[in-house]
Coordinates of N, CA and C in Angstrom, one line a residue:
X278 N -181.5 30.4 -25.6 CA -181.3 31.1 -24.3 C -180.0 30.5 -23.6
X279 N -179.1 31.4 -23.3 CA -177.8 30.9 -22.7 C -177.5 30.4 -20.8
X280 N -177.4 30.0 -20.7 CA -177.7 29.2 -19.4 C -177.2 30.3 -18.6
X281 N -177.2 31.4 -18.5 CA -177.0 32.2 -17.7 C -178.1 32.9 -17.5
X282 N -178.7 33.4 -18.7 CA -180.3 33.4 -18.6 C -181.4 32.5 -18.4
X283 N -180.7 31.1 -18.7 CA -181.7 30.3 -18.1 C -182.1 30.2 -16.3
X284 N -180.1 30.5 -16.3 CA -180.8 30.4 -14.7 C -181.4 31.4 -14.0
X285 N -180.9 32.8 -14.5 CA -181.7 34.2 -13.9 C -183.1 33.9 -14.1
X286 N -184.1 33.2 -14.9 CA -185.3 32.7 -15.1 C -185.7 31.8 -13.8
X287 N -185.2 30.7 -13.7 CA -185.4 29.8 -12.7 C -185.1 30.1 -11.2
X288 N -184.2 31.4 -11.1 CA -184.2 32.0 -9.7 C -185.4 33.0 -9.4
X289 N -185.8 33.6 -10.4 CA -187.2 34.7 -10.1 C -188.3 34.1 -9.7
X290 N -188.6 32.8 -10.6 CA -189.5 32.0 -10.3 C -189.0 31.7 -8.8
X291 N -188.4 31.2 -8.7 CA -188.2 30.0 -7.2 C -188.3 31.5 -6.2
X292 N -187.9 32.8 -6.1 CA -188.3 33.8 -5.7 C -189.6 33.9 -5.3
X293 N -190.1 33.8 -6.3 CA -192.1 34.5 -6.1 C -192.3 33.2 -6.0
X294 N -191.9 32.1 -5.8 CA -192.4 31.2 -5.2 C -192.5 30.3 -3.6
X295 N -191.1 31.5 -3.6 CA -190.8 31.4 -1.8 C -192.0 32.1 -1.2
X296 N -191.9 33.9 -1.6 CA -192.8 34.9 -1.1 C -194.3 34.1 -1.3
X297 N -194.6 33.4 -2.1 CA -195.9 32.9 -1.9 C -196.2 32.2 -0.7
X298 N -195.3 31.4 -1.1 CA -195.5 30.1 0.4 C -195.1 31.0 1.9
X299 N -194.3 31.6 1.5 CA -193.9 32.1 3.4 C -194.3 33.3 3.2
X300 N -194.8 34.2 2.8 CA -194.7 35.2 2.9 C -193.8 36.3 2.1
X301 N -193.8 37.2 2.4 CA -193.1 38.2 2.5 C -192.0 38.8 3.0
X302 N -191.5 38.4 3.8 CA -190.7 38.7 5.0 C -189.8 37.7 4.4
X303 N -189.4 37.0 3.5 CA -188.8 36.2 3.1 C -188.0 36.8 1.5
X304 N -188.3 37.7 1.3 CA -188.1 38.7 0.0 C -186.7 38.7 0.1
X305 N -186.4 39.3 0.9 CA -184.7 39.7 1.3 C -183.8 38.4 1.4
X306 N -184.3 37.3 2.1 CA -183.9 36.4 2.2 C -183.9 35.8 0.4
X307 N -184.7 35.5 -0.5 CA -184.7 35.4 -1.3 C -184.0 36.2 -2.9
X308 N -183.7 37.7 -2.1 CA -182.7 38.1 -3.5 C -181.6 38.2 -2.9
X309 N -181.0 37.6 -1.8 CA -179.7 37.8 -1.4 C -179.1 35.7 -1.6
X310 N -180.0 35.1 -1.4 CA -179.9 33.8 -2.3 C -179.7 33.7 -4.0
X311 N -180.7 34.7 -4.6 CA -180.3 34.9 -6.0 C -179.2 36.0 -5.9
X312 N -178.9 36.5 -5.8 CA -177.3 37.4 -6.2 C -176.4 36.2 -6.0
X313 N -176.4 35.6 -4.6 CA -175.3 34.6 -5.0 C -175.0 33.7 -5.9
X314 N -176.6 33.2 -6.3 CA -176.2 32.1 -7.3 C -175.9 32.8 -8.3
X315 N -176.3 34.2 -9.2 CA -176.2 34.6 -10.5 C -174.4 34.9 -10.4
X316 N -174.5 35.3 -9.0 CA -172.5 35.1 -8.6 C -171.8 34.0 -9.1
X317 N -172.4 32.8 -8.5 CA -171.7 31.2 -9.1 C -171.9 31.2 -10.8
X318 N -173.3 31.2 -11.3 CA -173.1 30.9 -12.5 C -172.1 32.0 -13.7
X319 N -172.1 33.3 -13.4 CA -170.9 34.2 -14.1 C -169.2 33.8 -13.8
X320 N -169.2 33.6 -12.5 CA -167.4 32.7 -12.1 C -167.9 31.4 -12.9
X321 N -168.7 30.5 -13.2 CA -168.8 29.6 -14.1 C -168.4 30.0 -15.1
X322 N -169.0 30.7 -16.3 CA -169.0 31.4 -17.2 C -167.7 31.7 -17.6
X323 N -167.1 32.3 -16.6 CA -165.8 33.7 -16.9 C -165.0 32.7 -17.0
X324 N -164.6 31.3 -16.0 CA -163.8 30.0 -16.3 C -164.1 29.3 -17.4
X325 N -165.1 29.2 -17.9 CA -165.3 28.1 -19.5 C -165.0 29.5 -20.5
X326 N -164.6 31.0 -20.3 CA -164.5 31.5 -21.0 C -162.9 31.6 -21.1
X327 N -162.0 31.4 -19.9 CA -160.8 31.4 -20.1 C -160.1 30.0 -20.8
X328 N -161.0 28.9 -20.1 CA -160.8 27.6 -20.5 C -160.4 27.6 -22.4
X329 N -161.4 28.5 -22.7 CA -161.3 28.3 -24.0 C -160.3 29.1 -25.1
X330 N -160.1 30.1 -24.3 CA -158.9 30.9 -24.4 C -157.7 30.1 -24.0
X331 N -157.3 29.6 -23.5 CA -156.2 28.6 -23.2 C -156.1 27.5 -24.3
X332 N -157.1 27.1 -24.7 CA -157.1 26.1 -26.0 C -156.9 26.4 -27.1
X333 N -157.1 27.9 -27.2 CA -157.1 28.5 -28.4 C -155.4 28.4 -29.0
X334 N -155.1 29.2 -27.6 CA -153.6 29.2 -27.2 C -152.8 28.2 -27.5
X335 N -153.3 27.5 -27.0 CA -152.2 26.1 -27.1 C -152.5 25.3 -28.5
X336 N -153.4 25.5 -29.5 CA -153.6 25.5 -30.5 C -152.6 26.2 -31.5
X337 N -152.1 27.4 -31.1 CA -151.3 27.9 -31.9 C -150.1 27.3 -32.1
X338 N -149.3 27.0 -30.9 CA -148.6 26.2 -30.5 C -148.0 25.1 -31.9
X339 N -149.3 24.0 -32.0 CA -148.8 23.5 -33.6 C -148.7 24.1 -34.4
X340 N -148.8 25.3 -34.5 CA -148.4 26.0 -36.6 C -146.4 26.6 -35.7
X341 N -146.1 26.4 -34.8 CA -144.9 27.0 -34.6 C -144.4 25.6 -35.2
X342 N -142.7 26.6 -36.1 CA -141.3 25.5 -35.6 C -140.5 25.8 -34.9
X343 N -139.6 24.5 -34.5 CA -138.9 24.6 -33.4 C -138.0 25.9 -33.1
X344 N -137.7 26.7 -34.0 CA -137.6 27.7 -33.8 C -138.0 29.1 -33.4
X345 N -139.4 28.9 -33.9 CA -140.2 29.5 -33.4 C -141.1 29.9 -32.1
X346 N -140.7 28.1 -31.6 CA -141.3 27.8 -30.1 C -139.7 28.3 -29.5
X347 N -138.9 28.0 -29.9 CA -137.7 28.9 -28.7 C -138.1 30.2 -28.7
X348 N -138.3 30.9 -29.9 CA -138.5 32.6 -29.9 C -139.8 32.9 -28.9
X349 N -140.9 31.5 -29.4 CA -142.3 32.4 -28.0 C -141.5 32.4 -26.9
X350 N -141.2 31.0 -27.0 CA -140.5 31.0 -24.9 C -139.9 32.2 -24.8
X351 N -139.1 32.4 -25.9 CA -137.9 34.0 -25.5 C -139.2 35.0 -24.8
X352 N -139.9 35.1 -26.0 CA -140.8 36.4 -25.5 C -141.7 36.7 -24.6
X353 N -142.0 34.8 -24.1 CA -142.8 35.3 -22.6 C -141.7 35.5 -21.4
X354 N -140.7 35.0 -21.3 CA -139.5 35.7 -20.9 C -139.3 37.3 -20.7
X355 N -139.2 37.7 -21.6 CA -139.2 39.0 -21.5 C -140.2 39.2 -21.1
X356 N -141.8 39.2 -21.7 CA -142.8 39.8 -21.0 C -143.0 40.2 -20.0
X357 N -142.4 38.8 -18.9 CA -142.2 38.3 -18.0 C -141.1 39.2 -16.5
X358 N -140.9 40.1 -18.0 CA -139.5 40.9 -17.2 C -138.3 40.3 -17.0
X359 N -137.7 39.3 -17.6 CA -136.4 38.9 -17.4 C -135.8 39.9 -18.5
X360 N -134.1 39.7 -18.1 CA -133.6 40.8 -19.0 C -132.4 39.5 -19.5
X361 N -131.6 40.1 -20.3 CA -130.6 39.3 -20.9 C -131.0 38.1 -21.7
X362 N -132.6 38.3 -22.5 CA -132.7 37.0 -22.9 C -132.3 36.4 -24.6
X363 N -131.6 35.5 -24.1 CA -131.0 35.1 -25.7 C -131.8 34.1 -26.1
X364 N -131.3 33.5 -27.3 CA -132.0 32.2 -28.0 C -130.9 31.6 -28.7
X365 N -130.4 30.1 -28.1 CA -129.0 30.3 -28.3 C -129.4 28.5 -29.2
X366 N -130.4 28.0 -29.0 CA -131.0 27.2 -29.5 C -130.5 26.5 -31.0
X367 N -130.1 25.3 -31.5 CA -129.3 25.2 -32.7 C -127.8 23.7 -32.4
X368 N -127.2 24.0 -33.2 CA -126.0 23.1 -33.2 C -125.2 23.4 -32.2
X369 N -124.2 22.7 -31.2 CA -123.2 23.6 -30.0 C -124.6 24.3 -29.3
X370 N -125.5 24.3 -28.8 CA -126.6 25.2 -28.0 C -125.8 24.7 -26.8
X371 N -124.8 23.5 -26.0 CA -124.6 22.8 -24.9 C -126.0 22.4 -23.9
X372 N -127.1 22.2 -24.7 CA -128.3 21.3 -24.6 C -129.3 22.5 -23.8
X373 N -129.0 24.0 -24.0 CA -129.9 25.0 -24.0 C -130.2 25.8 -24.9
X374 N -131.7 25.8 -24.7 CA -132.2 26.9 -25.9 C -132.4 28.4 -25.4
X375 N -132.7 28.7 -24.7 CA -132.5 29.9 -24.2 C -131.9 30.2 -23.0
X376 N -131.3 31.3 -22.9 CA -130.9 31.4 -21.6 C -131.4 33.1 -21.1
X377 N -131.4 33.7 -19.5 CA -131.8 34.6 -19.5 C -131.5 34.9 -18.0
X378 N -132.0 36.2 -17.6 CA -131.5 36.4 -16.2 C -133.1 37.0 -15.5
X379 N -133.7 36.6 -14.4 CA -134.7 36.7 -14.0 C -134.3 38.7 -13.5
X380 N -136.0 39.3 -13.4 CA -135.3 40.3 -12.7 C -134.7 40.8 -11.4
X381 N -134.9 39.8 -10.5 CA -133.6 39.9 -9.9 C -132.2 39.0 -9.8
X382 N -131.9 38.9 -10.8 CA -130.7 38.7 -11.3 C -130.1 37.2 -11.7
X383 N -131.4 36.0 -11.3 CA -131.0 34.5 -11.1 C -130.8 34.4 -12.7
X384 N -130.1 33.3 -12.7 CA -129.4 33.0 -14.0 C -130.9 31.9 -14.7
X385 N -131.3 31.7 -15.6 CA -132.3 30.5 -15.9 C -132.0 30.3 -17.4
X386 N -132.0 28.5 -17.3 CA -131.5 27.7 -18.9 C -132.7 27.5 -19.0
X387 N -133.1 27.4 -20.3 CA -134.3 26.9 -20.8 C -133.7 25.7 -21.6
X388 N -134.7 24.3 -21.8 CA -134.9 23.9 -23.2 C -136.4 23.7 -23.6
X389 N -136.4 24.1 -24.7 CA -137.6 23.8 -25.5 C -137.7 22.6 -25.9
X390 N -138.8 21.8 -26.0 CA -139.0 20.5 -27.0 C -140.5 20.4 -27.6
X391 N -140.4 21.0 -28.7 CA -141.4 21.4 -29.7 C -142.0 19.9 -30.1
X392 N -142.7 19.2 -30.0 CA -143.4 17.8 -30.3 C -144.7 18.0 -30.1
X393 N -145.0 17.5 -31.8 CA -146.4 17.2 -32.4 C -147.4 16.3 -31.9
X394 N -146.4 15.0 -31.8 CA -146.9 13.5 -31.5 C -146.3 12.9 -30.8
X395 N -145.1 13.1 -29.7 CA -145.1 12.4 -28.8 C -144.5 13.1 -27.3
X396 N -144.3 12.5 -26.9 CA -144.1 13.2 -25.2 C -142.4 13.3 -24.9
X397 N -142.4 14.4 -24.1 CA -140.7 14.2 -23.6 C -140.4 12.9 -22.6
X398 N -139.0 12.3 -23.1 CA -138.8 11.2 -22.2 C -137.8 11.6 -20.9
X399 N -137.4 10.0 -20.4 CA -136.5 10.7 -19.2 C -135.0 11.0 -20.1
X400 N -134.9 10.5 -20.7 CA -133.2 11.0 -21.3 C -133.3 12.0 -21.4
X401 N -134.5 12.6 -22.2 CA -133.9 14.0 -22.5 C -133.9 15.1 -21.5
X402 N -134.8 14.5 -20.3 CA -134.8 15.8 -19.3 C -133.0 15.2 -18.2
X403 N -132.9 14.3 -18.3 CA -131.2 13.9 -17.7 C -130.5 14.3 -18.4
X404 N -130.6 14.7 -19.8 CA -129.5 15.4 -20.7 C -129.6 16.7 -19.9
X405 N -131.0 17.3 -20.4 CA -130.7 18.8 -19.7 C -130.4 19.3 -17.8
X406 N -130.4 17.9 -17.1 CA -130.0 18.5 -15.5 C -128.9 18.3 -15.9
X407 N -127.8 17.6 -16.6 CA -126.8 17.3 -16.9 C -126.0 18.7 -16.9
X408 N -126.6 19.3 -18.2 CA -126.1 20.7 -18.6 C -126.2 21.7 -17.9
X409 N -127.8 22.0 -17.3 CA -128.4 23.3 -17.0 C -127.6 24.1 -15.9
X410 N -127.2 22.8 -14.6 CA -126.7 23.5 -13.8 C -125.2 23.3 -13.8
X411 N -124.5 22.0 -14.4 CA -123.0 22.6 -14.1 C -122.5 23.4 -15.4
X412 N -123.1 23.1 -17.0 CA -122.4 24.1 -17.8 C -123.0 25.5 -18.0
X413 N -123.6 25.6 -17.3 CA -124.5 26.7 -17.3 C -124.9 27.6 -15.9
X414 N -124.3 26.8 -14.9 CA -124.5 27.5 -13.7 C -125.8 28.3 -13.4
X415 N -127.0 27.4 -14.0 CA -128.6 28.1 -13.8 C -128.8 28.0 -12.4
X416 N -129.7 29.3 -12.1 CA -130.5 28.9 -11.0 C -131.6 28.5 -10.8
X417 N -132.4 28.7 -12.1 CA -133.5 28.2 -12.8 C -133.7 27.6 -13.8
X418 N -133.8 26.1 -13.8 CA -133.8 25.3 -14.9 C -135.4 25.1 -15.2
X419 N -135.5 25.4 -16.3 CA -136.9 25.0 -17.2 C -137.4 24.4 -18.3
X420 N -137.7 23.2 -18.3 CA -138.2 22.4 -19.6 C -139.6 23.0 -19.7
X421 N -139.6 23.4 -20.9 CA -140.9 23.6 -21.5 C -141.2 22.5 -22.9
X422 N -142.5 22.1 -23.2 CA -142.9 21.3 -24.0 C -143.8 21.5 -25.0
X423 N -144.5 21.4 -26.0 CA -146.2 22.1 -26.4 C -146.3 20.7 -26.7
X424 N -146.1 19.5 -25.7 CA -146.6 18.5 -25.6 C -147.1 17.9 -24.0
X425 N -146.1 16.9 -24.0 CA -146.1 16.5 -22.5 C -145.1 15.8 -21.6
X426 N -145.1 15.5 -20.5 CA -143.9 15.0 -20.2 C -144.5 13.2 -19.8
X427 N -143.5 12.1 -20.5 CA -144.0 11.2 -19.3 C -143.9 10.9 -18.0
X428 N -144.6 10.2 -17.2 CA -144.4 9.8 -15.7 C -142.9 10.0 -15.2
X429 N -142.3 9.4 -16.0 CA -141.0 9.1 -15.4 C -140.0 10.6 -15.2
X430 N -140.5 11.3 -16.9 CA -140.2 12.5 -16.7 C -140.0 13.5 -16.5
X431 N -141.7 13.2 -15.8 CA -142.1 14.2 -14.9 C -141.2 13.8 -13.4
X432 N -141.7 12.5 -12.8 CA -140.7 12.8 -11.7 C -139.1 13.2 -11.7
X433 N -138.9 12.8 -13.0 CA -137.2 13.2 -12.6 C -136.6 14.5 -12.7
X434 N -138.0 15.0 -13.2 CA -137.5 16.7 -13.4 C -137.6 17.5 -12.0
X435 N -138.9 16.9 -11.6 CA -139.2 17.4 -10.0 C -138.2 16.9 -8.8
X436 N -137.6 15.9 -9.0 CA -136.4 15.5 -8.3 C -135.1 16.2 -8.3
X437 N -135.0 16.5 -9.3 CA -133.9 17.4 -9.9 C -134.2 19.0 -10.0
X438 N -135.0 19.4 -9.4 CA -135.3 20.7 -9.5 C -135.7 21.8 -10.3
X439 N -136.3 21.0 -11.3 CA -136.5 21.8 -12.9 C -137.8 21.9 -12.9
X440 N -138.2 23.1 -13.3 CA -139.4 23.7 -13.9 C -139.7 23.2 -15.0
X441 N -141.1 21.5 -14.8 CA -141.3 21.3 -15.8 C -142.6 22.1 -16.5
X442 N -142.7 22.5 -17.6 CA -143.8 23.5 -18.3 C -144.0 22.7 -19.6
X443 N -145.4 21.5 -19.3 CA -146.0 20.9 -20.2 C -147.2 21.7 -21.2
X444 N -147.8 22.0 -21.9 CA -148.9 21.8 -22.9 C -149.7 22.9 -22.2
X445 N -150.1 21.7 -21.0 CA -151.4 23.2 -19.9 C -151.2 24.1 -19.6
X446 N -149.4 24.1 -18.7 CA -149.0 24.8 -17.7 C -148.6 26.0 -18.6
X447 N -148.2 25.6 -19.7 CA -147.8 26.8 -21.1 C -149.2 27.7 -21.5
X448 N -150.0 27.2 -21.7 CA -151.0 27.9 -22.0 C -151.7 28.6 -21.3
X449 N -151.3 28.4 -20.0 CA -151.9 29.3 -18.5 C -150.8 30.0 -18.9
X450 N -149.6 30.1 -19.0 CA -148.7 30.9 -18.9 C -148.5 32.0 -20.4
X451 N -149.0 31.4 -21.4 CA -149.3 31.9 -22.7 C -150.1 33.0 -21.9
X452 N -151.5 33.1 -21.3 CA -152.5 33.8 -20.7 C -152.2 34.8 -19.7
X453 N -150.8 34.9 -19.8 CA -150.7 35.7 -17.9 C -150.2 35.2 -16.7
X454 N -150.7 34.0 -16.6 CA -150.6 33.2 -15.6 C -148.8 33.5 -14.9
X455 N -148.7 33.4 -13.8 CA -147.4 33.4 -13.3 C -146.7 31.9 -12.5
X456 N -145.5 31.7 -13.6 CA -145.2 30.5 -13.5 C -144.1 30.0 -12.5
X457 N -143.8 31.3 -12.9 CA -142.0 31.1 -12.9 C -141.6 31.9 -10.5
X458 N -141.3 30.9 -10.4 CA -140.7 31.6 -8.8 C -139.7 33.1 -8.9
X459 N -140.5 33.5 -8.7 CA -140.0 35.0 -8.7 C -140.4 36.1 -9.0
X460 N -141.0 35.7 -10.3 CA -141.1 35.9 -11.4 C -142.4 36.7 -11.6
X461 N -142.6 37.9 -10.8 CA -144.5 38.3 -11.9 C -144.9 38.4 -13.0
X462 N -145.7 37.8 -13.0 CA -146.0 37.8 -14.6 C -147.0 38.9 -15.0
X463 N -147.0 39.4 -16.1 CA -147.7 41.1 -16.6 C -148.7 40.4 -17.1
X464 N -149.9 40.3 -16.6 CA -151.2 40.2 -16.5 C -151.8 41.0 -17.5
X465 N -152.5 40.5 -18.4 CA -153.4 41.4 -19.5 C -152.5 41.6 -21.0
X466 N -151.4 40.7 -20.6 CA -150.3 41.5 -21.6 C -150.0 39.5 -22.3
X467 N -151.7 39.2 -22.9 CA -151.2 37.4 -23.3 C -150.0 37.1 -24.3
X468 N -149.2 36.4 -24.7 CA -148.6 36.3 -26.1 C -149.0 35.1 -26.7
X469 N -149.7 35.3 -27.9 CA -150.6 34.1 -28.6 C -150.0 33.8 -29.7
X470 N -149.1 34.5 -30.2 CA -148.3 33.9 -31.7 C -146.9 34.0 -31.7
X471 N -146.3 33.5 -33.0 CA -145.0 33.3 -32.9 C -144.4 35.0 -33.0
X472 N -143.3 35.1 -32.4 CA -142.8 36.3 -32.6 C -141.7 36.6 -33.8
X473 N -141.4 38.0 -34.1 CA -141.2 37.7 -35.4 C -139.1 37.3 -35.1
X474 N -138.9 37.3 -36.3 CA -137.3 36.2 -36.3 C -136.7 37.4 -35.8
X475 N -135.2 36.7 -35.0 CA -134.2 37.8 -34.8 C -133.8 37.9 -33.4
X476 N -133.2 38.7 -33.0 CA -132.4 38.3 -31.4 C -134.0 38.8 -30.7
X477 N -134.1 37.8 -29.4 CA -135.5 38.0 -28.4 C -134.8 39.1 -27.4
X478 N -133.3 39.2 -27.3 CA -133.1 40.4 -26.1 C -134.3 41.8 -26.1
X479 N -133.5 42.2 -24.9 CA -133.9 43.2 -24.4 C -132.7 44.2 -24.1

């Protein structure tokens, strides 16, 4: 029995057990108490069912290579509605992997950092404020990770104004989720796998 049924059981009961004790006149009072709760346990439900969809997600995550994690970012970008998105990711990148133009027109650097086993540090997110905004004149800078960031580099990104996108915040965003300031994100429309090779424009 799945605990949703368990509890539509244990509310009927506690129902005909109100109407016993008080009466009748307590009926109404009693299924407007159970709708609510069969209300709580389904938003229970619908959340450990997205939860697990997000895992799934970020599961796939490990079978990408690093080039392949630039191309998803490319394509939830687009999904995303940005236009102009490249993937410029490689030797000479000048420490961005993608770059793109939101739809209303802001400039945004990306870098990717594809890691299995360990976390982004602070050098590498000071390499990319370095770049993002003066060789690149972003108006949106974004580290993304399908790991995590440490303490330090988490604060220095938030100091510096960069959209950090760790492991979670990707997999909500794999899902729909809207991440990015500006930015709507096309709900219903998830991207779960690597996209296939070749320019990510639009």
């Amino acid at each position: 029995m799945t605990a949703v049924a368990f509890g539509g059981v244990v509310l009927v009961v506690m129902v005909q057990v109100l109407v016993e004790v008080l009466g009748w006149w307590t009926l109404p009072l009693g299924l407007l108490v159970a709708l609510a709760a069969v209300r709580v346990l389904l938003a229970i439900r619908a959340r450990r069912i997205r939860e697990i969809g997000r895992r799934a997600a970020a599961a796939v995550l490990d079978t990408l290579s690093p080039a392949e994690f630039e191309q998803h970012v490319a394509h939830l970008l687009i999904r995303d509605g940005c236009r102009r998105v490249r993937v410029v990711g490689g030797r000479g990148d000048g420490g961005v992997d993608v770059l793109a133009h939101a739809p209303r027109g802001a400039r945004i650097a990306v870098q990717c950092k594809h890691y299995r086993s360990r976390p982004v540090g602070p050098s590498e997110v000071r390499d990319f404020n370095g770049c993002a905004w003066t060789d690149h004149q972003a108006d949106l800078a974004l580290m993304v990770t399908s790991n995590r960031f440490t303490d330090a580099a988490a604060a220095f990104g938030r100091r510096h104004r960069i959209q950090m996108v760790d492991r979670e915040l990707l997999a909500r965003w794999m899902a729909g989720e809207r991440i990015l300031p500006g930015i709507p994100a096309q709900r219903g429309r998830p991207v779960e796998g690597a996209p296939a090779d070749g320019d990510a424009s639009r």
